[in-house]
Coordinates of C-alpha atoms in Angstrom, one line a residue:
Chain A
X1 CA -0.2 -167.2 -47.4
X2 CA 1.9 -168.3 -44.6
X3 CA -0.6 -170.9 -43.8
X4 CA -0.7 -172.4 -46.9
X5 CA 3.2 -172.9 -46.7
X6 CA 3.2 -174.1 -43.7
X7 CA 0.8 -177.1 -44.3
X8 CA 2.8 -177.5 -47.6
X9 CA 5.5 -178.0 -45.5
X10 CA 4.1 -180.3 -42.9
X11 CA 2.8 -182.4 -45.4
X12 CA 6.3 -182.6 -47.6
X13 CA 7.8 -183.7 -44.3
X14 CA 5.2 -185.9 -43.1
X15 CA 5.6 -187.7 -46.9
X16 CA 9.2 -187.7 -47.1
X17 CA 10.8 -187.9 -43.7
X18 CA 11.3 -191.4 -43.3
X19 CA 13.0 -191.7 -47.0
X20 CA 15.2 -188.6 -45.6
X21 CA 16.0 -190.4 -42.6
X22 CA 17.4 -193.1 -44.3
X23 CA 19.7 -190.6 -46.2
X24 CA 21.0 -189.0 -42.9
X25 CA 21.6 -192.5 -41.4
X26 CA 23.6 -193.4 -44.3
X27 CA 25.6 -190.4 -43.8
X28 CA 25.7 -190.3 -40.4
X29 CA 25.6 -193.9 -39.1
X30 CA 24.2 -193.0 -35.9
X31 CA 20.5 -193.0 -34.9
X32 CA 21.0 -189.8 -33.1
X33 CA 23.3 -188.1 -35.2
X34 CA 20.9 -188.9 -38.1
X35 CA 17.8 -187.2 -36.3
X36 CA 19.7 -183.7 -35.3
X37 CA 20.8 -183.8 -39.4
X38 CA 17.8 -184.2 -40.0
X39 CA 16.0 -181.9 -38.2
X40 CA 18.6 -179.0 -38.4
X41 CA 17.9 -179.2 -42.0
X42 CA 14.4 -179.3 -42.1
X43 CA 15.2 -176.1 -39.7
X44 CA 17.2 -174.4 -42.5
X45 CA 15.0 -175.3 -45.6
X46 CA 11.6 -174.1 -43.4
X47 CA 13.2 -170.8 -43.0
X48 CA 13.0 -170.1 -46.5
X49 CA 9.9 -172.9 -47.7
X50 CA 8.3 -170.4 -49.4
X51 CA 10.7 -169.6 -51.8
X52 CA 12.0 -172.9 -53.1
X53 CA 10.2 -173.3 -56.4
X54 CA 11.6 -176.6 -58.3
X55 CA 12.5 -179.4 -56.1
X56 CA 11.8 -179.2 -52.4
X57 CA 13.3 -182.6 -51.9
X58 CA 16.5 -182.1 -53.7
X59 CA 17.0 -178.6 -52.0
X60 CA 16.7 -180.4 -48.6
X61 CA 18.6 -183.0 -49.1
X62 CA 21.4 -180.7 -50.5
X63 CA 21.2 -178.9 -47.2
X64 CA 21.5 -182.2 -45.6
X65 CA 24.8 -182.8 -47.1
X66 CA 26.7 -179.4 -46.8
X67 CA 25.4 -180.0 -43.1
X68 CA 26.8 -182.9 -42.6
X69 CA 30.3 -181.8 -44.2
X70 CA 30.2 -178.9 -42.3
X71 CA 29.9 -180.9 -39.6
X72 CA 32.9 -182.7 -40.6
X73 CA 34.8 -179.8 -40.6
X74 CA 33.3 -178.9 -37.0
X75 CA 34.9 -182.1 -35.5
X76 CA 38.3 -181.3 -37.4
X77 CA 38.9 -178.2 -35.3
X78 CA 37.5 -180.0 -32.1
X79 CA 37.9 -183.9 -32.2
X80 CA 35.0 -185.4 -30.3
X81 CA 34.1 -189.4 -31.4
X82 CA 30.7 -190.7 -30.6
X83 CA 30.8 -193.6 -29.3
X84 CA 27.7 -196.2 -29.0
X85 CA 28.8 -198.1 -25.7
X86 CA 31.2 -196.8 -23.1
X87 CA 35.1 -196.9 -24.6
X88 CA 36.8 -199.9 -23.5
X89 CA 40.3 -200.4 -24.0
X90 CA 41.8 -201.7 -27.1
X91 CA 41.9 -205.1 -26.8
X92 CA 45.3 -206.9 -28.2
X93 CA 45.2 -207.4 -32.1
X94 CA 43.5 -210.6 -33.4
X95 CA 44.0 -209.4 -36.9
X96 CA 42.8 -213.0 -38.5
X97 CA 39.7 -213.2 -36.7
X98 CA 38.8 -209.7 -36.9
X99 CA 39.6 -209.1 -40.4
X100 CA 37.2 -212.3 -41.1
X101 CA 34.2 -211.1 -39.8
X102 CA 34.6 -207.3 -41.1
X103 CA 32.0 -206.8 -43.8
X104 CA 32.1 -204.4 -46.8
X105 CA 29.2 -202.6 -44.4
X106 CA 31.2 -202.2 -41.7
X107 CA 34.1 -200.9 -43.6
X108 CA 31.6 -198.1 -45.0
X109 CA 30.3 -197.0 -41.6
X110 CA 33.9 -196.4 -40.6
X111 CA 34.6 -194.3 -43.4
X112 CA 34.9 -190.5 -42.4
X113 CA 31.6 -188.6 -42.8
X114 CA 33.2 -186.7 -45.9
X115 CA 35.0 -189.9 -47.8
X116 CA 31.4 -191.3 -46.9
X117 CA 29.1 -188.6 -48.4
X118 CA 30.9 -188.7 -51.8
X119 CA 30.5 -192.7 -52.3
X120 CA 26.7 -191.6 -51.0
X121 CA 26.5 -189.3 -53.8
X122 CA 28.5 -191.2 -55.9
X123 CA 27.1 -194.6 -56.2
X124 CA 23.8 -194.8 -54.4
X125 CA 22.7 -191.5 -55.8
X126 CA 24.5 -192.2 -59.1
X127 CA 25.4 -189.3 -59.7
X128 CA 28.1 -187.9 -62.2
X129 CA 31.3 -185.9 -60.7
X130 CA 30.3 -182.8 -61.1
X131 CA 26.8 -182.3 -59.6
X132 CA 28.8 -184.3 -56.6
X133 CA 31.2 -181.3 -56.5
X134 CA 28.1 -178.9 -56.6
X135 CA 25.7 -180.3 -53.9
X136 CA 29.2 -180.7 -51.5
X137 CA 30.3 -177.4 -52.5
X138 CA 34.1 -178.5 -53.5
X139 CA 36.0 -179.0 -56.6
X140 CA 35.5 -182.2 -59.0
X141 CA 39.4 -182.7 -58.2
X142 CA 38.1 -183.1 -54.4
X143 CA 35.4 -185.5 -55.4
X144 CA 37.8 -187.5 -57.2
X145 CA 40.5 -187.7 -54.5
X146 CA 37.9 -188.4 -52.2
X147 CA 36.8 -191.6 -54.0
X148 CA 39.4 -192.4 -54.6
X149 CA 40.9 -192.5 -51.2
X150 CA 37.9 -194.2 -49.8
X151 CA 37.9 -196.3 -52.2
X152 CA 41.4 -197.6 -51.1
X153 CA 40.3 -197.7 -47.3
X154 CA 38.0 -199.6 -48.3
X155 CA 40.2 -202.2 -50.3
X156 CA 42.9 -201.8 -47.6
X157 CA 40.4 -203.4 -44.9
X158 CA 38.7 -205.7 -47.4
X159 CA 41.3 -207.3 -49.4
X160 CA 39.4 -210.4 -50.4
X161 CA 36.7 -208.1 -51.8
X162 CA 38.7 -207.6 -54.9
X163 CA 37.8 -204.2 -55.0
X164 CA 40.6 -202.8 -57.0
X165 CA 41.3 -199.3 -56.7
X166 CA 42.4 -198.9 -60.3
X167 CA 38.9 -200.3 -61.5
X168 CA 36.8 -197.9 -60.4
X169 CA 39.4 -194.9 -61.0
X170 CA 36.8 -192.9 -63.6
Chain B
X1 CA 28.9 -199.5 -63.1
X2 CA 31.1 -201.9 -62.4
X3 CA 31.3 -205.0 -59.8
X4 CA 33.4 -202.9 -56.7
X5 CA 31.1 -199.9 -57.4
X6 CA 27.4 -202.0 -57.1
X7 CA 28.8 -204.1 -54.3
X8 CA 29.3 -200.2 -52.6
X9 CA 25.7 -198.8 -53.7
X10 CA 24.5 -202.2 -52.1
X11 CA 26.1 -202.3 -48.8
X12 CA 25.1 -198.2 -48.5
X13 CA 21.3 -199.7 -49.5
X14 CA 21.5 -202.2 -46.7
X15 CA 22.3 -199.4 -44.3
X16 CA 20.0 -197.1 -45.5
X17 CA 17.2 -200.0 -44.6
X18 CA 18.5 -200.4 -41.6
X19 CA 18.1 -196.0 -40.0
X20 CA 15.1 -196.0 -37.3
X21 CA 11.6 -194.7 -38.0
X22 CA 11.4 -191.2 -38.1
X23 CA 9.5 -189.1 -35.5
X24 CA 7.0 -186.4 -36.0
X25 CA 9.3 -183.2 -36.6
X26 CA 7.7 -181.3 -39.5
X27 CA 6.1 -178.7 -36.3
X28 CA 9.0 -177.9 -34.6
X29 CA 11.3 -177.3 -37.5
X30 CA 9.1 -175.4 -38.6
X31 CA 8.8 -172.8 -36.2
X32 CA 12.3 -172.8 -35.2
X33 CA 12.8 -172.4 -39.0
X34 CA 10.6 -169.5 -39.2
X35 CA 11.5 -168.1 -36.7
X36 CA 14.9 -167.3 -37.1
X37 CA 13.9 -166.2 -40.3
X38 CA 11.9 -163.5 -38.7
X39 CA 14.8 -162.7 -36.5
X40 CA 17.0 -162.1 -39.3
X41 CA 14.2 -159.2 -40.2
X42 CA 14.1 -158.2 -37.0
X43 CA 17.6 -157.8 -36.9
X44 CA 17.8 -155.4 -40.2
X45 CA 14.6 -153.0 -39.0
X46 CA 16.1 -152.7 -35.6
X47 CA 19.2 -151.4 -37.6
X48 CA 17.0 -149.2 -39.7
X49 CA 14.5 -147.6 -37.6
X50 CA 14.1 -149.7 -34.6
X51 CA 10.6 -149.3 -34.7
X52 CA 8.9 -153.0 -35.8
X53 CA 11.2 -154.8 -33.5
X54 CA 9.0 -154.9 -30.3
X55 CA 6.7 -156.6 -32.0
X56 CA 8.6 -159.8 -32.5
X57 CA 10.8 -159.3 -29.2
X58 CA 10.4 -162.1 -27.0
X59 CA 7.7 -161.4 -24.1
X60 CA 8.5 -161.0 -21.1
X61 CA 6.0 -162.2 -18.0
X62 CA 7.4 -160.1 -14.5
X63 CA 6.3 -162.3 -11.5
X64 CA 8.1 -161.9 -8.0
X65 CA 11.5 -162.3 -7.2
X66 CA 12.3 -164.0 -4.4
X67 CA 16.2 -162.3 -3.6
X68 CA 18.7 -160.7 -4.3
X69 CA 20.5 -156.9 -4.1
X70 CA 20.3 -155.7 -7.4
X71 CA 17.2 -157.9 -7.9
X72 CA 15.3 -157.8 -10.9
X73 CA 12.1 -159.7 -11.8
X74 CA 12.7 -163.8 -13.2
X75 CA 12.7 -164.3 -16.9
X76 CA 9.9 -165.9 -18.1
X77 CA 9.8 -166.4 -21.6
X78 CA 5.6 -167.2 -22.5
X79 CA 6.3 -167.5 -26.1
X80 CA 8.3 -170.0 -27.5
X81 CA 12.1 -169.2 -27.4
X82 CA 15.2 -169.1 -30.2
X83 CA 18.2 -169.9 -28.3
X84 CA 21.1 -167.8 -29.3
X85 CA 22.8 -170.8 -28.5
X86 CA 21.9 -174.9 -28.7
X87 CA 21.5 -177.2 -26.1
X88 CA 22.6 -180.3 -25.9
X89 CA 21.8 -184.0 -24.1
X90 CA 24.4 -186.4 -24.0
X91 CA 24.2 -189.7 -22.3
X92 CA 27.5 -189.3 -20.0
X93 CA 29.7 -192.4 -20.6
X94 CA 32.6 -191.5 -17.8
X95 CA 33.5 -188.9 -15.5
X96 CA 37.4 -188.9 -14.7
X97 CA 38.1 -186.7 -11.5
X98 CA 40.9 -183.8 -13.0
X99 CA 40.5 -181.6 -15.9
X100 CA 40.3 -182.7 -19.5
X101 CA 43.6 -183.2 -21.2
X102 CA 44.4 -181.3 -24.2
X103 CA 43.1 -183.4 -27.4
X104 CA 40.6 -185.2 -25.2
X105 CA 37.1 -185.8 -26.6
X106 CA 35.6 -184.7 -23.7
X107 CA 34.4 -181.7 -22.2
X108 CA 34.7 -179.6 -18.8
X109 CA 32.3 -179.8 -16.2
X110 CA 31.0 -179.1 -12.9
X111 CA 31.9 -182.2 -10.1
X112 CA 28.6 -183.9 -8.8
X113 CA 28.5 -183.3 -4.7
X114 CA 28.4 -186.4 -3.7
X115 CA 27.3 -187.8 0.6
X116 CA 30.6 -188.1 0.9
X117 CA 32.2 -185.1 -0.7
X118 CA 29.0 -182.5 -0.5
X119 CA 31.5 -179.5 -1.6
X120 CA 33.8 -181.2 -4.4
X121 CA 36.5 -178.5 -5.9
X122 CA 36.9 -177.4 -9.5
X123 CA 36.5 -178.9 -12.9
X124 CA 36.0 -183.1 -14.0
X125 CA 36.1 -184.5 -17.6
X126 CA 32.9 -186.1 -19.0
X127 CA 33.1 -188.2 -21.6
X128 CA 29.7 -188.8 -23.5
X129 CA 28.1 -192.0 -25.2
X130 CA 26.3 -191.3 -29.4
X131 CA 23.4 -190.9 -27.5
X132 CA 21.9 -187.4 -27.7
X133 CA 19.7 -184.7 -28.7
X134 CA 19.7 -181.1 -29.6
X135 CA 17.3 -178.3 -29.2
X136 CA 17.6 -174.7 -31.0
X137 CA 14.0 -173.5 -29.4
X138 CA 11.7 -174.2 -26.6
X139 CA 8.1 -173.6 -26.1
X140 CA 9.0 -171.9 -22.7
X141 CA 11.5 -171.1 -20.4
X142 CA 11.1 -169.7 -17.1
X143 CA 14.6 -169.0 -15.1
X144 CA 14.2 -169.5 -11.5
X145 CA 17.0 -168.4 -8.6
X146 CA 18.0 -171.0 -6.2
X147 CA 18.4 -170.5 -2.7
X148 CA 21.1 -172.4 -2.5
X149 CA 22.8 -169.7 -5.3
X150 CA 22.8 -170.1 -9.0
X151 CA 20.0 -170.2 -11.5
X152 CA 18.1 -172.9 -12.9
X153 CA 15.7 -172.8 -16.4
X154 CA 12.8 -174.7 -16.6
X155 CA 12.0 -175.3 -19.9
X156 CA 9.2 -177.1 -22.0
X157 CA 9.6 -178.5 -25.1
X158 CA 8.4 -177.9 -28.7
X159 CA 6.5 -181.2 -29.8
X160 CA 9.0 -183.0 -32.0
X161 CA 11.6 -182.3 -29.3
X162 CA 9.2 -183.7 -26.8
X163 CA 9.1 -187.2 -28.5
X164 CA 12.9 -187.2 -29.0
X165 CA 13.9 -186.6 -25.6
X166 CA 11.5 -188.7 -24.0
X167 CA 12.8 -191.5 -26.3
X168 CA 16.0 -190.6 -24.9
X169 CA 15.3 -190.7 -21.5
X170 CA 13.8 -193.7 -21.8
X171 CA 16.9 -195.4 -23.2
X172 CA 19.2 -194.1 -20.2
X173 CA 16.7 -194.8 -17.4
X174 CA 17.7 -198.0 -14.8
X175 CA 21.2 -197.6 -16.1
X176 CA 24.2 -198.4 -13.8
X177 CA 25.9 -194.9 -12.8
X178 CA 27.1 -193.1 -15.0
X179 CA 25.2 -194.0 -17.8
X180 CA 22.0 -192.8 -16.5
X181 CA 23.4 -189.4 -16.2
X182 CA 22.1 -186.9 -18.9
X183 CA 24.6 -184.0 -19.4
X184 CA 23.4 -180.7 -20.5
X185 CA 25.6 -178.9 -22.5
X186 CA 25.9 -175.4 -23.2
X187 CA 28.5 -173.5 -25.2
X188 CA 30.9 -176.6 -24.9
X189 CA 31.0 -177.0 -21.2
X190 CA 28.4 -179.1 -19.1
X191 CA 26.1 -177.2 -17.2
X192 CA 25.0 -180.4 -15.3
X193 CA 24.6 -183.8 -15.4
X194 CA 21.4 -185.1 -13.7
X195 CA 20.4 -188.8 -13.1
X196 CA 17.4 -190.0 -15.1
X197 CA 15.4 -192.1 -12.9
X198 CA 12.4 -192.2 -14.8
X199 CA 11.4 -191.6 -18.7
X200 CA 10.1 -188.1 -19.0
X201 CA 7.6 -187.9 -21.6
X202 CA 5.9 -184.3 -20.2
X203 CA 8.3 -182.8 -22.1
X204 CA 9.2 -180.6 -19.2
X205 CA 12.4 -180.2 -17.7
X206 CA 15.0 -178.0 -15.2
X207 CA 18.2 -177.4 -16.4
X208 CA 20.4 -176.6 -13.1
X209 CA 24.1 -175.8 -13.1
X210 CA 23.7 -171.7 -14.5
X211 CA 26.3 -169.6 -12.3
X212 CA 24.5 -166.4 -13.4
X213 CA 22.1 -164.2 -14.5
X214 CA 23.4 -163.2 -17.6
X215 CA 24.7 -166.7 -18.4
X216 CA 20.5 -167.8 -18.8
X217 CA 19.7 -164.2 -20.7
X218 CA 22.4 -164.7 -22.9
X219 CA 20.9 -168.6 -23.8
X220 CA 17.6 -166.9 -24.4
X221 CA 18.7 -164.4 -26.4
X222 CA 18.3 -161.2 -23.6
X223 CA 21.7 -160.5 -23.4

């Protein structure tokens, strides 16, 4: 019996961890940070494999994103940045040039792993308000706010982007 | 959808394509998985009769010990081990020489003796690159006493682990100092911080930097 869940397991994440991985890199925008969000999950969902019965994927990736707010949460109490290359200090502000070669990407991967989980959800998901609210485990005024205030980061570093907070207001 | 709101589901496509192939981790999340689930049970009979538990307690191997007063046989764990906390590798970034200021990012840690300095006093600030792993179980751990005082672990790996951290090692070995420094981490301090020389791709490694006995029980759950 345990067997037969086992290899059910190995083969749902031999099949689907690269499309996973490309959900926790999303989330996380870190190669590293995406791997332990990964893995943790997988951790959480194999401890009860046997008993999910509808959607194995769905129920992992779920895990995947009340991880990774958790995690949020984590670094609120104890603020700890990860940084790709050693700090260096901040150089003096060439706002012209730097705001030219910011890209609507870049602006997302500085988004805060929360404000960045809902547009996830949101729009690459496609999902409406309230399963958002659900699979984060927050109110649909929450989900809202959220969108609505990364939304406005985002317009507030990429004004020639015309992305207008009012337009996407639901 | 509108124009702002498929220009967003685009640029989170384009970073989507861009994550890293995954690694083979469907093993070791599975037994860490299961096995805090059967730790869970354990738990509840232990409460109830107290009977089953043995069965699933960790195994203990007795060998000799080399020291000590009060000395009791090394720890070696032959089956593979939940930690009751996680472990972490960090690429270290910079060490500053005084204590970490409040609000710093950083964590507390032992100085590295040095030629110069061989006996350097109290606690130094590392600071840490996005570069790291973290482990919940190994396949072993053996806790060995060290002449010089202390206690060090010397752990395996479960195979998915393995992979990651020599991919990790990898990437920090023939660094300049201090970036070829992995710190361990244990209950938000740094237990150590060795220099990688070499990648490690046994998946075998001694953690140094334990103060005592209990500290190591207590990480393998003995406490």
């Amino acid at each position: 019996m345990d067997e037969r869940v086992r290899q059910d397991f190995t083969e749902f994440v031999t099949a689907r961890s690269a499309e996973l991985l490309r959900l926790a890199y999303v989330l996380t925008a870190d190669q590293y940070a995406a791997e332990d969000l990964l893995q943790n999950s997988l951790i959480k969902a194999a401890a009860h494999w046997g008993r999910i019965h509808s959607s194995p994927e769905a129920y992992v990736r779920r895990i995947m994103y009340r991880e990774q707010v958790s995690q949020w949460r984590w670094h609120a109490r104890r603020p700890e940045t990860a940084m790709a290359q050693v700090p260096e200090p901040p150089e003096p502000d060439q706002a012209g040039t730097v705001e030219a070669r910011l890209t609507l990407k870049d602006a997302l991967l500085a988004l805060p792993p929360r404000k960045r989980a809902v547009l996830v959800l949101r729009y690459l998901e496609d999902l409406p308000e309230a399963q958002v609210a659900s699979i984060l485990g927050c109110s649909v005024g929450t989900v809202r706010s959220q969108t609505y205030k990364a939304i406005a980061q985002l317009k507030a570093t990429l004004p020639t982007l015309g992305l207008s907070s009012t337009e996407v207001r639901p | 959808m509108n124009a702002p709101e498929r220009l967003i589901a685009d640029a989170l496509r384009e970073i989507a394509a861009e994550a890293p192939a995954a690694r083979p981790m469907a093993a070791a999340a599975w037994q860490t998985g299961r096995r805090r689930r059967w730790r869970g049970v354990a738990a509840a009979v232990t409460a109830g009769a107290g009977a089953i538990a043995a069965v699933i307690a960790l195994t203990l191997a007795v060998t000799d010990s080399p020291a000590g007063p009060a000395s009791r046989p090394p720890i070696v764990a032959v089956v593979p081990v939940s930690l009751s906390a996680p472990i972490q590798f960090r690429q270290v970034a910079s060490i500053s020489t005084h204590a970490c200021p409040a609000g710093s990012s950083g964590l507390p840690g032992p100085a590295a003796a040095s030629a110069g300095n061989p006996n350097p006093p109290g606690v130094v600030c590392y600071k840490f690159t996005g570069k790291r792993m973290t482990v919940t179980a190994l396949k072993s751990a053996a806790m060995v006493h060290q002449p010089g005082g202390g206690y060090s672990l010397d752990i395996t790996f479960l195979p998915g682990d393995t992979a990651r951290f020599a991919a990790l090692t990898r990437e920090l070995a023939g660094q300049p100092t201090p970036q070829c420094q992995l710190a361990v981490i244990v209950g938000g301090r740094v237990l150590s911080a060795p220099t990688v020389d070499v990648p490690v791709a046994q998946g075998q490694a001694q953690i140094v930097g334990f103060t005592s006995r209990a500290q190591v029980e207590q990480l393998l759950g003995r406490g």
